[in-house]
Coordinates of C-alpha atoms and ligand atoms in Angstrom, one line a residue:
M1 CA -44.8 100.0 -71.1
I2 CA -41.0 99.7 -71.8
E3 CA -40.1 96.4 -73.4
G4 CA -36.6 97.3 -74.5
I5 CA -33.5 100.2 -73.8
L6 CA -31.7 101.5 -76.3
F7 CA -28.3 102.5 -75.0
D8 CA -26.2 105.1 -76.1
M9 CA -22.6 104.6 -75.5
D10 CA -20.4 107.7 -75.2
G11 CA -21.7 109.8 -72.0
V12 CA -24.2 107.1 -70.9
L13 CA -22.3 103.7 -70.5
I14 CA -18.7 105.6 -70.2
D15 CA -17.8 109.4 -69.5
S16 CA -15.8 109.3 -73.0
E17 CA -16.3 112.7 -74.0
P18 CA -13.5 113.8 -72.1
V19 CA -11.6 111.4 -73.2
I20 CA -12.5 112.0 -77.0
L21 CA -11.9 115.6 -76.6
H22 CA -8.4 114.8 -75.1
A23 CA -7.7 112.4 -77.9
A24 CA -9.4 114.8 -80.8
M25 CA -7.5 117.9 -79.6
T26 CA -4.2 116.2 -79.3
Y27 CA -4.8 114.9 -82.6
F28 CA -5.0 118.0 -84.3
E29 CA -2.0 119.4 -82.6
T30 CA 0.0 116.7 -84.0
I31 CA -1.4 117.8 -87.6
G32 CA -0.8 121.3 -86.7
I33 CA -4.3 122.7 -85.4
K34 CA -4.8 124.3 -82.0
T35 CA -8.5 123.6 -81.2
Q36 CA -10.5 124.5 -78.6
P37 CA -13.3 122.4 -76.8
E38 CA -15.9 124.4 -77.9
D39 CA -15.3 123.4 -81.3
Y40 CA -16.5 119.9 -80.7
I41 CA -20.0 120.6 -79.4
P42 CA -22.2 120.9 -82.6
F43 CA -20.8 117.4 -83.8
I44 CA -20.9 115.4 -80.1
G45 CA -23.0 112.6 -80.7
A46 CA -23.1 112.8 -84.6
G47 CA -20.6 110.1 -85.2
D48 CA -17.1 110.2 -85.8
R49 CA -17.1 111.7 -89.1
K50 CA -18.5 114.6 -88.4
F51 CA -17.0 115.3 -85.2
L52 CA -13.3 115.0 -86.8
C53 CA -14.5 116.3 -90.6
G54 CA -16.5 119.0 -88.8
V55 CA -13.6 120.5 -86.6
A56 CA -10.9 120.3 -89.1
E57 CA -13.5 122.4 -91.8
K58 CA -14.1 124.9 -89.0
Y59 CA -9.7 125.4 -89.7
G60 CA -9.9 125.4 -93.3
K61 CA -8.7 121.9 -93.8
K62 CA -9.9 118.5 -95.4
L63 CA -8.8 115.4 -93.6
N64 CA -8.3 112.4 -94.9
F65 CA -11.1 110.7 -92.3
E66 CA -9.5 107.2 -92.3
E67 CA -6.4 108.0 -91.5
A68 CA -7.1 110.5 -89.0
R69 CA -9.9 108.4 -87.2
D70 CA -7.1 105.6 -86.7
A71 CA -5.0 108.1 -85.4
L72 CA -8.0 109.5 -83.2
F73 CA -8.7 105.4 -82.0
A74 CA -5.0 104.8 -81.0
L75 CA -5.2 107.5 -78.4
Y76 CA -8.2 107.1 -77.5
A77 CA -7.5 103.6 -76.6
E78 CA -4.6 105.4 -74.7
Y79 CA -6.6 107.6 -72.7
A80 CA -10.0 105.1 -72.4
N81 CA -8.5 102.5 -70.3
D82 CA -8.1 104.4 -66.9
R83 CA -11.8 105.2 -67.3
G84 CA -14.1 103.0 -65.6
P85 CA -18.0 102.4 -66.3
M86 CA -20.4 105.5 -65.6
D87 CA -22.1 105.4 -61.7
G88 CA -24.8 102.7 -61.8
V89 CA -24.1 101.1 -65.3
H90 CA -23.4 97.4 -63.8
R91 CA -26.7 97.6 -61.4
F92 CA -28.8 99.3 -64.0
I93 CA -28.4 96.9 -66.7
K94 CA -28.6 93.6 -64.0
N95 CA -32.3 95.2 -63.2
A96 CA -33.1 96.0 -66.5
R97 CA -32.3 92.1 -67.1
K98 CA -34.0 91.0 -64.7
S99 CA -37.0 92.7 -65.7
G100 CA -37.0 90.5 -68.9
M101 CA -36.0 93.9 -71.0
K102 CA -34.3 93.9 -74.5
L103 CA -31.3 96.1 -74.2
A104 CA -29.5 97.7 -77.5
L105 CA -26.1 99.4 -77.6
A106 CA -26.9 102.1 -80.4
T107 CA -23.7 104.3 -81.0
S108 CA -23.2 106.5 -83.9
A109 CA -19.5 106.1 -83.1
A110 CA -17.4 103.1 -85.0
R111 CA -17.5 99.4 -83.9
A112 CA -14.0 99.6 -83.2
K113 CA -14.5 102.6 -80.5
A114 CA -17.2 100.9 -79.3
E115 CA -15.1 97.5 -78.7
I116 CA -12.3 99.8 -76.8
N117 CA -15.1 101.2 -74.7
L118 CA -16.7 97.9 -73.5
K119 CA -13.8 96.3 -72.9
A120 CA -12.9 99.8 -70.9
I121 CA -16.3 99.5 -68.6
G122 CA -16.1 95.6 -68.1
L123 CA -18.9 95.0 -70.7
E124 CA -19.2 92.4 -73.7
D125 CA -21.3 92.3 -76.5
S126 CA -23.2 89.4 -75.4
D127 CA -24.1 91.7 -72.7
F128 CA -27.0 93.3 -75.3
D129 CA -29.9 91.4 -77.5
C130 CA -28.4 94.1 -80.3
M131 CA -25.7 96.2 -81.0
V132 CA -25.8 99.1 -83.8
T133 CA -22.9 101.0 -84.2
G134 CA -22.3 104.1 -87.0
E135 CA -21.3 101.6 -89.9
S136 CA -25.0 100.2 -90.0
I137 CA -26.7 103.6 -91.1
K138 CA -26.3 106.0 -93.3
R139 CA -28.0 108.8 -91.7
N140 CA -26.3 110.1 -88.1
K141 CA -28.3 111.4 -84.9
P142 CA -30.0 113.1 -85.2
N143 CA -32.3 111.3 -87.8
P144 CA -34.2 108.4 -86.2
D145 CA -32.5 105.7 -88.2
I146 CA -30.2 103.9 -85.6
Y147 CA -32.8 103.7 -82.9
Q148 CA -35.6 102.9 -85.4
L149 CA -32.9 100.1 -86.3
A150 CA -32.0 98.8 -82.7
A151 CA -35.7 98.7 -81.6
L152 CA -37.0 96.5 -84.8
S153 CA -33.9 94.6 -84.3
M154 CA -35.0 93.6 -81.2
G155 CA -38.2 92.9 -82.4
L156 CA -40.0 96.2 -80.5
P157 CA -41.7 99.0 -82.4
P158 CA -39.6 101.8 -81.1
Q159 CA -42.7 103.1 -78.7
E160 CA -41.7 100.6 -76.4
C161 CA -38.5 101.2 -75.9
L162 CA -36.7 104.2 -73.6
V163 CA -33.6 105.5 -75.3
V164 CA -30.7 106.6 -72.4
E165 CA -28.8 109.5 -74.0
D166 CA -26.6 112.1 -72.9
A167 CA -25.9 114.4 -76.0
I168 CA -28.5 116.9 -78.1
N169 CA -28.2 115.0 -81.3
G170 CA -29.0 111.6 -79.7
I171 CA -32.2 112.8 -77.7
K172 CA -33.5 114.3 -80.9
A173 CA -33.0 111.0 -82.6
G174 CA -34.8 109.2 -80.1
K175 CA -37.9 111.4 -80.0
S176 CA -38.1 111.2 -83.7
A177 CA -38.0 107.4 -83.8
G178 CA -40.9 107.5 -81.6
S179 CA -39.0 106.6 -78.4
S180 CA -39.0 107.9 -75.2
V181 CA -36.0 109.5 -74.2
C182 CA -34.6 109.7 -70.4
A183 CA -31.5 112.1 -70.7
L184 CA -28.6 112.0 -68.3
T185 CA -26.6 115.2 -67.3
T186 CA -23.2 114.2 -68.4
T187 CA -22.5 116.6 -71.1
F188 CA -25.2 119.1 -71.3
T189 CA -27.2 121.5 -68.9
I190 CA -30.7 120.7 -67.8
P191 CA -32.4 123.8 -70.0
E192 CA -30.3 122.2 -73.1
I193 CA -31.5 119.0 -72.5
E194 CA -35.3 120.0 -71.6
E195 CA -35.2 122.1 -74.8
A196 CA -34.4 118.9 -77.0
G197 CA -37.4 117.1 -75.5
A198 CA -36.4 114.7 -73.3
D199 CA -39.0 112.9 -71.4
Y200 CA -37.3 112.1 -68.3
I201 CA -33.8 113.5 -66.5
F202 CA -31.1 111.7 -64.3
T203 CA -27.7 112.4 -63.6
S204 CA -26.8 109.5 -64.3
L205 CA -28.4 105.5 -64.3
D206 CA -27.1 105.6 -60.3
A207 CA -30.2 108.0 -59.5
F208 CA -32.5 105.0 -60.7
E209 CA -33.5 103.0 -57.6
D210 CA -33.5 99.4 -58.0
F211 CA -36.1 97.4 -59.8
S212 CA -37.1 94.0 -60.8
T213 CA -40.1 94.1 -62.9
K214 CA -41.2 96.4 -66.2
E215 CA -43.9 97.8 -63.8
E216 CA -41.4 98.6 -61.0
F217 CA -39.3 100.4 -63.9
D218 CA -42.5 102.6 -65.3
A219 CA -43.1 103.6 -61.8
I220 CA -39.7 104.7 -60.8
L221 CA -39.9 106.7 -64.5
H222 CA -42.7 108.5 -63.7
A223 CA -42.3 109.2 -60.0
S224 CA -39.0 111.0 -61.1
I225 CA -40.6 113.0 -64.0
G226 CA -37.8 115.7 -64.1
S227 CA -34.2 116.2 -63.0
D228 CA -32.2 115.9 -59.9
D229 CA -32.5 119.3 -60.1
R230 CA -35.0 119.8 -57.1
T231 CA -36.8 122.5 -55.8
V232 CA -38.1 122.9 -52.4
Y233 CA -41.6 123.1 -52.0
G234 CA -42.9 123.2 -48.1
A235 CA -41.6 120.0 -46.3
N236 CA -40.9 118.4 -50.2
K237 CA -37.9 118.4 -52.5
I238 CA -39.9 117.7 -56.2
L239 CA -37.9 117.4 -58.7
K240 CA -38.5 119.6 -61.6
A241 CA -40.3 119.0 -64.8
P242 CA -38.2 118.9 -67.5
K243 CA -40.7 121.0 -69.5
A244 CA -44.0 122.6 -69.5
I245 CA -46.5 120.5 -71.3
M246 CA -47.7 123.6 -72.1
G247 CA -47.8 127.2 -71.7
D248 CA -48.6 128.4 -67.9
E249 CA -51.3 130.2 -69.3
A250 CA -53.2 127.4 -70.9
L251 CA -52.2 125.0 -67.9
L252 CA -53.9 128.0 -65.6
K253 CA -57.2 127.6 -67.7
I254 CA -57.4 124.0 -67.5
A255 CA -57.1 124.4 -63.4
F256 CA -59.8 127.4 -63.9
D257 CA -62.2 124.5 -65.5
Q258 CA -61.5 121.7 -63.5
A259 CA -62.0 123.7 -60.2
L260 CA -65.4 125.2 -61.8
E261 CA -66.0 121.7 -62.6
A262 CA -65.1 120.2 -59.2
R263 CA -67.4 123.0 -57.6
K264 CA -70.6 121.6 -59.1
N265 CA -70.0 118.4 -57.2
A266 CA -69.6 120.5 -53.3
Y267 CA -71.6 118.6 -51.1
S268 CA -72.6 121.7 -49.1
P269 CA -76.0 121.1 -47.5
Y270 CA -75.4 122.7 -44.4
S271 CA -73.7 126.3 -45.8
K272 CA -75.0 126.2 -49.3
Y273 CA -71.7 127.7 -50.1
Q274 CA -69.8 125.8 -52.9
V275 CA -66.3 126.0 -53.5
G276 CA -63.9 124.2 -56.1
A277 CA -60.4 124.2 -56.0
A278 CA -57.7 123.0 -58.4
V279 CA -53.8 122.4 -57.6
I280 CA -51.4 122.2 -60.7
S281 CA -48.4 119.8 -59.8
S282 CA -45.0 121.0 -60.8
A283 CA -43.5 118.0 -61.5
T284 CA -45.7 116.7 -63.8
N285 CA -48.1 119.5 -64.6
R286 CA -51.0 117.6 -63.7
V287 CA -53.8 119.4 -62.4
Y288 CA -55.7 118.0 -59.3
S289 CA -59.4 119.5 -58.4
G290 CA -61.6 119.2 -55.0
C291 CA -64.8 120.4 -54.0
N292 CA -65.9 121.1 -50.3
V293 CA -67.4 118.2 -48.4
E294 CA -69.7 119.0 -45.6
N295 CA -70.9 117.1 -42.8
S296 CA -73.4 116.3 -40.1
S297 CA -70.9 117.2 -37.5
Y298 CA -69.8 120.4 -39.0
G299 CA -66.1 120.4 -37.9
A300 CA -65.2 117.1 -39.8
T301 CA -66.1 119.2 -43.1
I302 CA -63.5 119.2 -45.6
C303 CA -62.2 122.3 -48.0
A304 CA -62.1 122.1 -51.7
E305 CA -58.6 123.0 -50.9
R306 CA -57.6 120.0 -48.8
N307 CA -59.8 117.7 -50.9
A308 CA -57.4 118.6 -53.9
I309 CA -54.4 118.4 -52.5
L310 CA -55.6 114.7 -51.4
N311 CA -56.4 114.1 -54.7
A312 CA -52.9 115.1 -55.8
I313 CA -51.5 113.1 -53.4
T314 CA -53.3 110.1 -54.0
S315 CA -51.8 110.1 -57.5
E316 CA -48.4 111.3 -57.8
G317 CA -47.5 110.5 -53.5
T318 CA -46.1 113.7 -52.7
I319 CA -46.6 117.3 -54.9
G320 CA -44.9 120.3 -54.8
I321 CA -47.6 123.0 -56.1
A322 CA -46.9 125.3 -58.9
A323 CA -50.2 127.2 -58.6
L324 CA -53.4 127.0 -56.7
V325 CA -56.9 127.8 -58.1
V326 CA -59.8 128.7 -56.0
V327 CA -63.4 129.2 -57.5
S328 CA -65.9 130.4 -55.0
E329 CA -69.2 132.7 -55.5
D330 CA -68.0 135.6 -52.9
A331 CA -66.9 139.0 -53.1
P332 CA -64.1 139.5 -53.6
P333 CA -63.1 135.7 -54.0
A334 CA -62.3 133.6 -50.8
P335 CA -59.0 132.9 -49.6
P336 CA -58.4 129.3 -48.5
C337 CA -59.2 129.2 -44.4
A338 CA -56.1 128.8 -42.5
Q339 CA -56.4 125.2 -41.4
C340 CA -55.8 124.8 -45.7
L341 CA -53.0 127.3 -45.8
Q342 CA -51.4 124.8 -42.9
V343 CA -52.1 121.8 -45.3
L344 CA -51.2 123.9 -48.4
A345 CA -48.0 124.5 -46.5
E346 CA -46.5 121.3 -46.7
F347 CA -46.1 121.2 -50.4
S348 CA -46.2 124.7 -51.6
R349 CA -43.3 127.4 -52.1
P350 CA -43.0 130.7 -50.7
D351 CA -43.5 132.1 -54.2
T352 CA -46.4 129.0 -55.2
V353 CA -49.1 131.7 -57.1
V354 CA -52.7 131.5 -55.4
H355 CA -55.6 132.7 -57.8
L356 CA -58.8 133.4 -56.1
V357 CA -61.3 134.0 -58.8
D358 CA -65.3 133.9 -58.8
V359 CA -67.7 131.7 -60.7
A360 CA -67.9 134.8 -63.7
F361 CA -64.2 134.7 -64.0
A362 CA -63.3 130.8 -64.4
E363 CA -66.5 130.9 -66.9
G364 CA -64.7 133.3 -68.8
R365 CA -67.2 135.9 -68.8
G366 CA -65.5 138.9 -66.8
G367 CA -65.8 138.4 -62.5
T368 CA -63.1 138.8 -60.1
H369 CA -59.6 137.6 -60.4
T370 CA -57.1 138.3 -57.1
Q371 CA -53.5 136.6 -56.7
Y372 CA -51.7 136.1 -53.8
L373 CA -48.2 134.5 -53.5
F374 CA -48.4 131.8 -51.1
K375 CA -46.5 133.9 -48.5
D376 CA -48.7 136.6 -48.4
L377 CA -51.2 134.8 -47.1
L378 CA -49.4 132.9 -44.7
P379 CA -46.0 134.0 -44.1
H380 CA -45.0 132.1 -41.1
P381 CA -46.3 128.2 -41.8
F382 CA -45.4 125.6 -39.5
I383 CA -42.4 122.9 -41.0
F384 CA -41.7 120.2 -38.6
P385 CA -38.2 120.7 -37.8
S386 CA -36.5 117.7 -39.3
M387 CA -38.6 118.6 -42.8
R388 CA -36.8 122.2 -42.9
Q389 CA -34.7 122.9 -45.4
Ligands
LIG1 N1 -64.6 125.9 -47.7 C1 -63.7 125.5 -48.2 O1 -64.2 124.7 -49.3 N2 -62.5 126.5 -48.5 C2 -62.1 127.1 -47.6 O2 -61.1 127.7 -47.7 C3 -62.9 128.0 -46.8 C4 -64.7 127.1 -46.5 C5 -65.9 125.6 -47.2 C6 -66.1 124.4 -46.2 C7 -67.6 124.4 -45.9 O3 -68.2 123.7 -46.6 C8 -68.2 126.0 -46.4 O4 -67.0 126.5 -47.3 C9 -68.5 126.9 -45.5 O5 -67.5 127.4 -44.5

C-alpha cells in the first residue's frame, strides 16, 4: 500500500525544463557560449551544479558555480512566472491529502529555485509534509539519497512511497531507494522511461482519476500499469506494459505450464477430451489459465479458452491478449472453436499469436507446436459498431 508520495518538482509539478533550458541557453550566450538543447540532456534532474558545470565543461570552460547559478536563477524567475502548474497537479495533491497520504517534495534543485517554482504554480511549503532540496544531500540523483531522506523524514520506509518523476536520473534514484516509481512523459520518451525502470507511466498527473482512499489510489495504479500509449485489442484500447517483466520466451513457458496444469482439472466426463488454455495479458504480463467445463446439457459446456478469458477479466477488468496457448491431446493440436474465436476477438489483436500444442510439447518432450496469428484463424470477427477503432 502506498502511504506517501515523493514528488520531483521540475517536469512533474511545473513544466520547467523548457524554462530552465531557455534560461541556461540565454545565460551561456551572455558568457559567449552558444549551447545546443542536446548539451543539457545528460544533466537533467542531476542538480544545478552538474547542469551548469557539465555543459560548461563540454565547451572547455570552468565556471564560478555560485555566480553562474545566481545569474541563471534571475533569468529563470523572469521566465517561470508565465508557467502555471502542470495539468492535474492541484487536483492530484487534493486527492492524495484526502486519502491520508503524506506528501514530500524532493528536488535536486536549490531551495531558491524550488521557492520560485512553488510560487509560480500557486503552492506553498506547507502543502508538503517535508521538503528536501539539493542543499540537503551530498549525492545527487541517480543516487537514492534524496528519496530515502524524504521518505524517512516523513516517517515512512521508501518501500511504502511512490516517487513521481519525469527524468531518467530521477526514476533510477527512486528505484534504487526501493520505492515504486510513476514516470510522467513530460521530458523523455516512453522507451527511455521504460528502460530506466519505471513501474507506471502516465502522461501527466491529470491522467489519474479522482480517488479518496489509499485503496482507490492503489487500484488506479494497478489498473493503469503502462502508459497512455494505448494499443488496440479487439474492442479494447489497452495500456501497454511499461516493460516485459521477463523475456517473451520465459513468459510463454509459464503460459504452457499453466495451461498444462489447468488441463488436469478439465471437467469432461462426457467427451473425455481435455483442454487447457492460457492467455498472457499485454498490460500486466500476467498469465491466466482455464480448462474446459462440460455440462449435462451439452450446449452449456464452456471451453478452456473462454474459461481462461473469464479468469483474466475477473482479475483485470478487461485485457488485451498478447498471446494465447491451447494444450490438447490432439493431432494436430486443436485450434479454438468458432465460438471461442469470437469471444477471443473481443480482446485480441490481428497479430496476437496463438500457440497450439500437444501435451508432449507443453511438457518439453518433443511433441507438436503450431503457431498462428489470430487474424488467420478469424479474419473477419464481429466487433460491435460503436467499439470499432
Ligand atoms: N473444447 C475446448 O475446451 N476448446 C475448444 O476450442 C474446442 C473444444 C472442449 C469443449 C468440450 O468439453 C470438449 O472440448 C469437446 O468438445
